[in-house]
Amino acid sequence: MIRVILPYPLKTLAHVDGEVKLSVEGPVTISSVLDALEALYPMLKGTIRDHVTQERRPFLRYFACQEDLSLEPANVKLPDPIISGTEPLVILASIAGG
Amino acid sequence: MSSVRVLVGTRKGAFILTSDGKRQKWDVSGPHFIGWEIYHMKGSPADPNRLYASQTSGWFGQIIQRSKDGGKTWEQPGTKPGEPTKTPDGMPMGESNKFVYDTSPGSGKPLTTHQWYDGTQHPWEFKRVWHLEPSLTDPDTVYAGIEDAAIFRTTDGGKTWHELAGLRGHGTGPKWAPGAGGMCLHTILLDPKNSNRIFVAISSAGAFRSDDGGKSWKPINRGLTSQYIPDPTAEIGHCVHRIAMHRSRPNTLFMQKHWDVLRTDDAGDNWREVSGNLPTDFGFVIDVHAHEPETIYVVPIKSDSEHFPLDGKLRVYRSRTGGNEWEPLTNGLPQKDCYVNVLRDSMSVDSLDPCGVYFGTTGGQVYASADSGDKWFPIVRDLPPVFSVEVQTLA
């Protein structure tokens, strides 16, 4: 199972506690993980990536195994520890504002 | 016995304030959607327990929330968790937060840019829903005023939204420009006597009217004068802050513009200034008494660069003559050291007798008057900055 850690506001939106565990068919990429996430939690559509362009929203970033993957193409295979479930994919919101 | 429900949208969540018809003791529910900006909440006139809320975030975008029980519980109207996200024929299911401009050749295609601050053309970009206006007759039909300015409609309770593209398409769209707060469509008024007539207002493009249910639109800005634009009497480009209507006289509208308070008695074909003896005619809110169609309320703000009450005194001004002659209402309001603002969607009235008047401030206070404005009291004092106030009068 793929493990995903959501930022707090999206956890409350999706009514989940802790990590989300997803089954992903085919190659495990940012794109396929987000597809699976949105299928399980449709209320998250549009909150992480744009509805139409599918581009990452600017104040969010993707981290895996201490690496920032935000600027990688969304169809690049994720690291093995993510695929095996050893490490989570972290969707991180920028810390700003009051 | 009648009661009132006050729906308050703030920078950090939503609050629901309730009282019986005496409006003396209040219950406060919230925060709902904690941490999110709630630009607007409004109930359906056809089903008062059906509420809609615009929940937004610079991080996560737009969410639409719906309640069927007067705000006790909320849901997003789209597809439920675990349900298929596509129809059997492969089409996407309802996505309640999806606002996509109509770019079809017949309507939106030539309208993909508007004027930017520097005069160049800039793409239309969805940012948020400023205002939700439920239909007067159908709880599942709601209009949404959005930034960048356009009007959308749902007829399935918020599951899906579609642009009424004739507004941007009537010809002046590429000349619209954002004000300092963004290019927002913030006012939607539905004519109770003519179901085909809709009024909207945009900062800073001006006021527009549709007489065919939203298919086509025309600017209604004759009589507006704005010294801050190249042609002060131009057809479009005016920074209208708010328009209000009394249900019994839908051809009479009252407008708080960037500067100037105005009225029309011919559904917007001609406007005239009624600022009269106001100490300053800059402001954001305007509303009409529930039972007296010539009694109107504004909250004067010092100027376009100093968004607080004149002399630090928070004063509502009331005209019982449809404008021009105004009286300050101060009883119960702070009369020194007050430097809050009252934003454009933050005033509302109930329909009890005597009429209740309510407004919220950027300092987090929601003030109420249970006697048409003669005396005021704070229902709450310490909320986050208030974006919007709507009142429901419940049987």
Coordinates of C-alpha atoms in Angstrom, one line a residue:
Chain A
M1 CA 0.0 0.0 0.0
I2 CA 1.1 3.5 -0.8
R3 CA 1.2 5.8 2.3
V4 CA 0.3 9.5 1.9
I5 CA 0.5 12.2 4.5
L6 CA -1.9 15.1 3.8
P7 CA -1.6 18.6 5.3
Y8 CA -4.0 19.2 8.2
P9 CA -6.6 21.3 6.3
L10 CA -7.0 18.5 3.7
K11 CA -7.3 15.8 6.4
T12 CA -10.2 17.7 7.9
L13 CA -11.7 18.2 4.4
A14 CA -11.4 14.4 3.7
H15 CA -12.4 13.4 7.3
V16 CA -9.3 11.3 7.8
D17 CA -6.9 10.9 10.7
G18 CA -3.3 10.1 10.3
E19 CA -2.0 8.7 7.0
V20 CA -4.0 7.7 4.0
K21 CA -3.2 4.2 2.5
L22 CA -3.8 3.7 -1.2
S23 CA -3.7 0.9 -3.6
V24 CA -2.2 2.1 -6.9
E25 CA -2.5 0.1 -10.1
G26 CA 0.3 0.3 -12.6
P27 CA 3.4 2.5 -12.3
V28 CA 3.6 4.4 -9.0
T29 CA 4.0 8.0 -9.9
I30 CA 2.9 11.3 -8.4
S31 CA 0.1 11.3 -11.0
S32 CA -1.1 7.8 -10.3
V33 CA -1.0 8.3 -6.6
L34 CA -3.0 11.5 -6.8
D35 CA -5.5 9.7 -9.2
A36 CA -6.0 7.0 -6.6
L37 CA -6.2 9.6 -3.8
E38 CA -8.9 11.6 -5.6
A39 CA -10.8 8.5 -6.5
L40 CA -11.0 7.5 -2.8
Y41 CA -11.5 11.1 -1.6
P42 CA -13.3 13.0 -4.4
M43 CA -13.5 16.1 -2.2
L44 CA -9.8 16.6 -2.7
K45 CA -10.1 17.1 -6.4
G46 CA -8.9 20.6 -7.3
T47 CA -7.3 21.1 -3.9
I48 CA -3.8 19.6 -4.7
R49 CA -3.7 20.1 -8.4
D50 CA -5.7 22.1 -10.8
H51 CA -8.9 20.6 -12.1
V52 CA -8.1 21.2 -15.8
T53 CA -4.3 21.6 -16.1
Q54 CA -3.5 19.0 -13.4
E55 CA -0.7 21.2 -12.3
R56 CA 0.4 21.3 -8.6
R57 CA -1.1 24.2 -6.7
P58 CA 1.7 26.7 -6.1
F59 CA 1.7 26.6 -2.3
L60 CA 2.0 22.8 -2.1
R61 CA 5.0 20.5 -2.5
Y62 CA 5.6 16.8 -2.8
F63 CA 8.3 15.2 -0.6
A64 CA 9.5 11.6 -0.5
C65 CA 12.5 10.1 1.3
Q66 CA 13.7 13.6 2.3
E67 CA 13.7 14.6 -1.4
D68 CA 11.6 17.4 -2.9
L69 CA 10.0 15.9 -6.0
S70 CA 7.7 18.9 -6.7
L71 CA 9.5 19.9 -9.9
E72 CA 9.9 16.4 -11.2
P73 CA 7.5 15.3 -14.0
A74 CA 4.3 13.8 -12.5
N75 CA 4.8 10.6 -14.5
V76 CA 8.2 9.7 -13.1
K77 CA 8.3 6.5 -11.1
L78 CA 8.5 7.2 -7.3
P79 CA 11.4 5.9 -5.2
D80 CA 11.2 2.2 -4.1
P81 CA 10.6 3.0 -0.4
I82 CA 7.4 4.8 -1.4
I83 CA 6.3 1.9 -3.6
S84 CA 7.0 -0.6 -0.9
G85 CA 5.2 1.5 1.7
T86 CA 8.4 1.9 3.8
E87 CA 8.2 5.7 3.5
P88 CA 5.2 8.0 2.9
L89 CA 4.7 10.5 0.2
V90 CA 4.3 13.8 2.0
I91 CA 2.1 16.5 0.5
L92 CA 3.3 19.6 2.3
A93 CA 1.7 23.0 2.5
S94 CA 3.8 26.1 2.8
I95 CA 3.9 27.6 6.2
A96 CA 2.8 31.3 5.8
G97 CA 0.1 33.7 6.7
G98 CA -1.5 34.6 10.0
Chain B
M1 CA -42.3 32.2 17.8
S2 CA -40.1 33.6 15.1
S3 CA -36.3 33.4 15.4
V4 CA -33.3 34.6 13.5
R5 CA -30.2 32.9 12.3
V6 CA -27.1 35.0 11.4
L7 CA -24.6 33.4 9.1
V8 CA -21.2 34.9 9.6
G9 CA -18.2 34.2 7.2
T10 CA -14.8 35.1 8.6
R11 CA -11.2 34.9 7.6
K12 CA -10.7 31.8 9.8
G13 CA -14.1 29.9 9.7
A14 CA -17.8 30.3 9.8
F15 CA -20.1 31.1 12.7
I16 CA -23.8 30.8 13.2
L17 CA -25.5 33.1 15.7
T18 CA -29.1 32.3 16.7
S19 CA -31.7 34.0 18.8
D20 CA -35.4 34.1 19.3
G21 CA -37.5 37.0 18.0
K22 CA -36.6 39.2 20.9
R23 CA -33.0 39.2 19.7
Q24 CA -31.6 39.6 23.2
K25 CA -30.0 36.3 24.0
W26 CA -27.7 34.6 21.4
D27 CA -26.2 31.2 20.9
V28 CA -22.9 31.0 19.0
S29 CA -22.1 27.9 16.9
G30 CA -18.7 27.5 15.4
P31 CA -16.1 27.8 14.1
H32 CA -17.1 25.7 11.2
F33 CA -14.5 24.9 8.6
I34 CA -11.9 26.2 11.0
G35 CA -8.8 27.9 9.5
W36 CA -10.4 28.4 6.1
E37 CA -11.6 31.7 4.6
I38 CA -15.4 31.7 4.4
Y39 CA -16.2 34.4 1.9
H40 CA -20.0 34.0 2.1
M41 CA -22.8 31.8 3.4
K42 CA -26.5 32.1 2.5
G43 CA -29.7 30.2 3.0
S44 CA -32.3 29.3 0.4
P45 CA -35.5 31.4 0.5
A46 CA -37.3 28.3 -0.7
D47 CA -35.9 26.0 2.1
P48 CA -34.3 28.0 5.0
N49 CA -32.5 24.9 6.3
R50 CA -30.6 24.6 3.0
L51 CA -27.5 26.6 3.4
Y52 CA -24.5 27.1 1.0
A53 CA -21.0 28.3 2.0
S54 CA -18.0 29.4 0.0
Q55 CA -14.9 28.0 1.7
T56 CA -11.6 29.1 0.1
S57 CA -7.9 29.0 0.7
G58 CA -4.9 30.4 -1.1
W59 CA -3.3 27.0 -0.6
F60 CA -6.0 24.6 -1.5
G61 CA -8.5 26.5 -3.7
Q62 CA -12.2 26.6 -3.6
I63 CA -14.7 24.3 -1.8
I64 CA -18.4 24.6 -1.8
Q65 CA -20.2 23.3 1.3
R66 CA -23.9 22.6 1.7
S67 CA -26.1 22.0 4.7
K68 CA -29.6 20.5 4.8
D69 CA -30.2 21.1 8.5
G70 CA -29.6 24.8 9.0
G71 CA -25.9 24.5 9.5
K72 CA -25.7 21.6 12.1
T73 CA -24.0 19.4 9.6
W74 CA -22.3 20.1 6.3
E75 CA -21.4 18.2 3.2
Q76 CA -19.6 18.8 -0.1
P77 CA -22.2 18.3 -2.8
G78 CA -20.0 16.3 -5.1
T79 CA -19.2 12.6 -5.4
K80 CA -19.1 10.7 -2.1
P81 CA -15.9 8.9 -0.9
G82 CA -15.5 5.6 -2.5
E83 CA -18.2 6.2 -5.2
P84 CA -17.2 6.0 -8.8
T85 CA -15.9 9.3 -10.0
K86 CA -17.0 8.7 -13.6
T87 CA -20.4 7.9 -15.1
P88 CA -20.8 4.6 -16.9
D89 CA -20.1 6.4 -20.2
G90 CA -16.9 7.8 -18.8
M91 CA -17.9 11.4 -18.0
P92 CA -16.7 12.9 -14.7
M93 CA -19.3 12.9 -11.9
G94 CA -20.2 16.0 -9.9
E95 CA -17.3 18.0 -8.7
S96 CA -18.7 20.7 -6.5
N97 CA -15.6 22.9 -6.4
K98 CA -15.0 22.9 -10.2
F99 CA -15.5 26.3 -11.7
V100 CA -14.2 26.3 -15.3
Y101 CA -14.8 29.3 -17.6
D102 CA -16.8 28.6 -20.7
T103 CA -14.4 28.9 -23.6
S104 CA -16.7 27.4 -26.3
P105 CA -16.6 29.3 -29.6
G106 CA -20.1 30.6 -29.2
S107 CA -19.6 32.3 -25.9
G108 CA -16.3 32.5 -24.1
K109 CA -13.6 31.9 -26.7
P110 CA -12.9 35.5 -27.6
L111 CA -13.0 36.4 -23.9
T112 CA -10.1 34.7 -22.4
T113 CA -8.3 37.9 -21.5
H114 CA -9.3 41.1 -19.5
Q115 CA -7.4 44.3 -18.8
W116 CA -4.6 44.0 -16.3
Y117 CA -3.4 46.7 -13.9
D118 CA -0.8 47.9 -16.4
G119 CA -3.2 48.1 -19.3
T120 CA -2.1 44.9 -21.0
Q121 CA -4.4 41.9 -21.6
H122 CA -4.3 39.2 -18.9
P123 CA -5.9 35.7 -18.9
W124 CA -9.0 35.1 -16.9
E125 CA -8.1 33.0 -13.9
F126 CA -10.5 31.5 -11.4
K127 CA -9.6 32.4 -7.8
R128 CA -12.6 32.1 -5.5
V129 CA -16.3 32.4 -5.0
W130 CA -17.2 35.7 -3.4
H131 CA -20.9 35.4 -3.3
L132 CA -23.6 32.7 -3.4
E133 CA -27.2 33.7 -4.2
P134 CA -29.7 30.9 -3.9
S135 CA -32.7 30.9 -6.2
L136 CA -35.9 32.5 -4.7
T137 CA -37.9 29.3 -5.6
D138 CA -35.6 26.3 -6.0
P139 CA -33.3 25.1 -3.2
D140 CA -31.1 23.3 -5.7
T141 CA -30.5 26.4 -7.9
V142 CA -27.8 28.8 -6.8
Y143 CA -25.8 31.5 -8.5
A144 CA -22.2 32.1 -7.7
G145 CA -20.3 35.4 -8.2
I146 CA -16.6 34.6 -8.7
E147 CA -13.2 36.2 -9.1
D148 CA -12.0 36.7 -11.9
A149 CA -15.4 38.2 -12.5
A150 CA -18.0 35.8 -13.9
I151 CA -21.4 34.4 -12.9
F152 CA -21.9 30.6 -12.5
R153 CA -25.1 28.6 -11.8
T154 CA -25.8 25.2 -10.3
T155 CA -29.2 23.5 -10.7
D156 CA -28.3 20.3 -8.9
G157 CA -27.6 21.6 -5.4
G158 CA -24.0 22.6 -6.0
K159 CA -22.7 19.4 -7.5
T160 CA -21.9 21.0 -10.8
W161 CA -21.5 24.6 -11.9
H162 CA -21.7 26.2 -15.3
E163 CA -20.9 29.7 -16.4
L164 CA -23.5 32.1 -17.7
A165 CA -21.0 33.2 -20.3
G166 CA -23.2 35.9 -21.9
L167 CA -22.0 38.2 -19.1
R168 CA -18.4 38.1 -20.1
G169 CA -19.5 37.8 -23.7
H170 CA -21.5 40.9 -24.2
G171 CA -18.6 42.8 -25.6
T172 CA -16.9 44.8 -22.8
G173 CA -15.3 41.9 -21.0
P174 CA -11.7 42.5 -22.4
K175 CA -12.0 46.1 -20.9
W176 CA -12.8 45.0 -17.4
A177 CA -10.0 45.5 -14.9
P178 CA -9.4 44.4 -11.3
G179 CA -9.6 46.8 -8.4
A180 CA -7.3 46.5 -5.4
G181 CA -9.2 43.6 -4.0
G182 CA -9.2 41.7 -7.3
M183 CA -11.7 41.5 -10.1
C184 CA -14.7 40.1 -8.3
L185 CA -18.4 39.6 -9.0
H186 CA -19.7 40.3 -5.6
T187 CA -23.4 41.2 -5.9
I188 CA -26.2 39.1 -7.4
L189 CA -29.8 40.3 -7.0
L190 CA -32.7 38.3 -8.2
D191 CA -35.9 40.2 -9.1
P192 CA -38.8 38.7 -7.1
K193 CA -41.3 40.0 -9.6
N194 CA -39.6 39.0 -12.8
S195 CA -37.8 35.6 -12.7
N196 CA -35.9 36.5 -15.9
R197 CA -34.3 39.6 -14.4
I198 CA -30.9 39.4 -12.6
F199 CA -28.6 42.3 -11.5
V200 CA -24.9 41.8 -10.8
A201 CA -22.1 44.1 -9.8
I202 CA -18.4 43.8 -10.5
S203 CA -15.3 45.5 -9.1
S204 CA -14.2 47.3 -11.1
A205 CA -16.4 46.9 -14.2
G206 CA -19.7 48.2 -12.9
A207 CA -23.3 47.0 -12.8
F208 CA -25.0 44.7 -15.3
R209 CA -28.6 43.4 -15.9
S210 CA -30.0 40.4 -17.6
D211 CA -33.6 40.3 -18.7
D212 CA -33.6 36.8 -20.1
G213 CA -32.5 34.6 -17.1
G214 CA -28.8 35.2 -17.6
K215 CA -28.3 34.5 -21.3
S216 CA -27.5 38.1 -22.3
W217 CA -26.5 41.1 -20.3
K218 CA -26.1 44.8 -20.6
P219 CA -24.1 47.4 -18.6
I220 CA -26.3 49.7 -16.4
N221 CA -24.0 52.4 -15.4
R222 CA -25.5 55.6 -16.8
G223 CA -25.3 58.3 -14.2
L224 CA -22.2 56.9 -12.5
T225 CA -19.3 59.3 -12.3
S226 CA -15.9 58.0 -11.2
Q227 CA -13.0 60.5 -11.2
Y228 CA -10.4 57.7 -10.9
I229 CA -10.9 56.3 -14.4
P230 CA -9.8 57.8 -17.7
D231 CA -13.4 58.6 -18.8
P232 CA -15.3 59.3 -15.6
T233 CA -18.7 58.6 -17.2
A234 CA -17.6 55.5 -19.2
E235 CA -20.0 52.7 -19.9
I236 CA -17.9 50.3 -17.8
G237 CA -15.0 50.5 -15.4
H238 CA -16.8 51.8 -12.3
C239 CA -15.9 50.2 -9.0
V240 CA -19.3 49.4 -7.6
H241 CA -19.0 48.1 -4.1
R242 CA -22.5 46.9 -3.4
I243 CA -26.1 47.1 -4.6
A244 CA -29.3 46.6 -2.5
M245 CA -32.9 46.1 -3.4
H246 CA -36.2 46.0 -1.5
R247 CA -38.4 43.1 -2.5
S248 CA -41.5 45.2 -3.0
R249 CA -39.8 47.6 -5.4
P250 CA -37.3 45.7 -7.6
N251 CA -36.9 48.6 -10.0
T252 CA -35.4 50.7 -7.3
L253 CA -31.8 49.9 -6.4
F254 CA -29.4 51.5 -4.0
M255 CA -25.7 51.5 -4.7
Q256 CA -22.6 52.1 -2.6
K257 CA -19.9 52.9 -5.1
H258 CA -16.2 53.3 -4.4
W259 CA -17.1 56.9 -3.8
D260 CA -20.8 58.0 -4.0
V261 CA -24.1 56.5 -2.9
L262 CA -26.6 56.3 -5.7
R263 CA -30.1 55.1 -6.5
T264 CA -32.1 54.2 -9.6
D265 CA -35.8 53.9 -10.0
D266 CA -35.8 52.3 -13.5
A267 CA -33.9 49.1 -12.9
G268 CA -30.5 50.6 -13.5
D269 CA -31.1 52.5 -16.7
N270 CA -30.4 55.8 -15.0
W271 CA -28.7 56.4 -11.6
R272 CA -28.5 59.6 -9.5
E273 CA -26.3 60.4 -6.6
V274 CA -28.0 60.5 -3.1
S275 CA -25.0 61.0 -0.9
G276 CA -26.5 64.2 0.4
N277 CA -25.2 65.1 3.9
L278 CA -23.0 62.0 4.5
P279 CA -19.7 63.0 6.1
T280 CA -17.9 60.8 3.5
D281 CA -19.6 58.8 0.8
F282 CA -16.9 56.2 0.5
G283 CA -17.9 52.8 1.9
F284 CA -18.7 49.2 1.1
V285 CA -22.0 48.1 2.5
I286 CA -25.6 49.3 1.8
D287 CA -28.9 47.7 2.7
V288 CA -32.6 48.4 2.8
H289 CA -35.0 48.2 5.8
A290 CA -37.2 45.1 5.5
H291 CA -40.5 47.0 5.7
E292 CA -39.7 50.6 4.6
P293 CA -38.4 50.6 1.1
E294 CA -37.1 54.2 1.4
T295 CA -35.1 53.5 4.5
I296 CA -31.5 52.6 3.7
Y297 CA -28.3 52.1 5.7
V298 CA -24.7 52.7 4.9
V299 CA -21.5 52.7 7.0
P300 CA -19.3 55.6 5.8
I301 CA -15.6 54.9 5.6
K302 CA -13.0 57.7 5.6
S303 CA -11.5 57.2 2.2
D304 CA -10.2 54.8 -0.5
S305 CA -6.8 54.8 1.1
E306 CA -7.9 54.9 4.8
H307 CA -10.4 52.1 5.3
F308 CA -11.8 53.0 8.7
P309 CA -14.6 55.1 10.1
L310 CA -14.1 58.9 10.1
D311 CA -12.6 60.2 13.3
G312 CA -12.4 56.7 14.8
K313 CA -16.2 56.8 15.4
L314 CA -18.2 53.8 14.1
R315 CA -21.5 55.2 12.8
V316 CA -24.2 53.7 10.7
Y317 CA -26.0 56.3 8.7
R318 CA -29.7 55.9 8.0
S319 CA -31.8 57.7 5.5
R320 CA -35.6 57.5 5.7
T321 CA -36.0 59.4 2.5
G322 CA -34.3 57.1 0.1
G323 CA -31.1 59.0 0.3
N324 CA -29.8 62.6 0.5
E325 CA -31.0 63.2 4.1
W326 CA -29.0 61.0 6.4
E327 CA -28.8 60.7 10.2
P328 CA -26.0 59.1 12.2
L329 CA -26.8 56.1 14.4
T330 CA -24.3 55.8 17.3
N331 CA -26.1 54.4 20.3
G332 CA -24.2 51.3 21.4
L333 CA -21.4 51.7 18.8
P334 CA -17.8 52.7 19.7
Q335 CA -17.4 56.5 19.3
K336 CA -13.6 56.7 19.8
D337 CA -10.5 54.8 18.8
C338 CA -12.4 52.5 16.4
Y339 CA -10.5 51.7 13.2
V340 CA -12.3 48.7 11.7
N341 CA -13.7 48.3 8.3
V342 CA -17.1 46.9 7.2
L343 CA -16.7 44.8 4.1
R344 CA -19.2 44.8 1.2
D345 CA -21.1 41.6 2.1
S346 CA -21.2 42.3 5.8
M347 CA -24.6 44.0 6.4
S348 CA -28.0 42.3 6.4
V349 CA -31.5 42.8 7.8
D350 CA -34.1 40.5 9.3
S351 CA -37.8 40.8 8.5
L352 CA -39.1 40.9 12.1
D353 CA -41.0 43.9 13.3
P354 CA -39.3 46.1 14.3
C355 CA -36.7 45.3 11.6
G356 CA -33.3 44.0 12.8
V357 CA -30.1 45.3 11.2
Y358 CA -26.8 43.5 11.5
F359 CA -23.2 44.2 10.4
G360 CA -19.8 42.7 10.9
T361 CA -16.4 44.3 11.1
T362 CA -12.8 43.4 10.3
G363 CA -12.2 43.7 14.0
G364 CA -14.4 40.6 14.6
Q365 CA -17.5 42.2 16.0
V366 CA -21.0 41.5 14.8
Y367 CA -23.3 44.3 15.8
A368 CA -27.1 44.1 15.8
S369 CA -30.0 46.4 16.3
A370 CA -33.4 45.1 17.1
D371 CA -35.1 48.4 16.5
S372 CA -34.2 49.5 13.0
G373 CA -30.9 51.0 14.0
D374 CA -31.8 53.2 17.0
K375 CA -29.8 51.1 19.4
W376 CA -26.9 48.7 18.8
F377 CA -25.2 45.9 20.7
P378 CA -22.5 43.4 19.9
I379 CA -23.6 39.8 19.5
V380 CA -19.9 38.8 19.5
R381 CA -16.8 40.9 19.8
D382 CA -13.8 38.7 19.1
L383 CA -14.3 36.7 15.9
P384 CA -11.7 36.7 13.1
P385 CA -12.1 39.5 10.6
V386 CA -15.7 39.3 9.3
F387 CA -16.1 38.9 5.5
S388 CA -19.9 38.4 5.3
V389 CA -23.1 38.6 7.3
E390 CA -26.4 37.1 6.1
V391 CA -29.6 36.9 8.2
Q392 CA -32.4 34.4 8.0
T393 CA -35.8 35.1 9.7
L394 CA -37.3 31.8 10.6
A395 CA -40.9 31.1 11.4

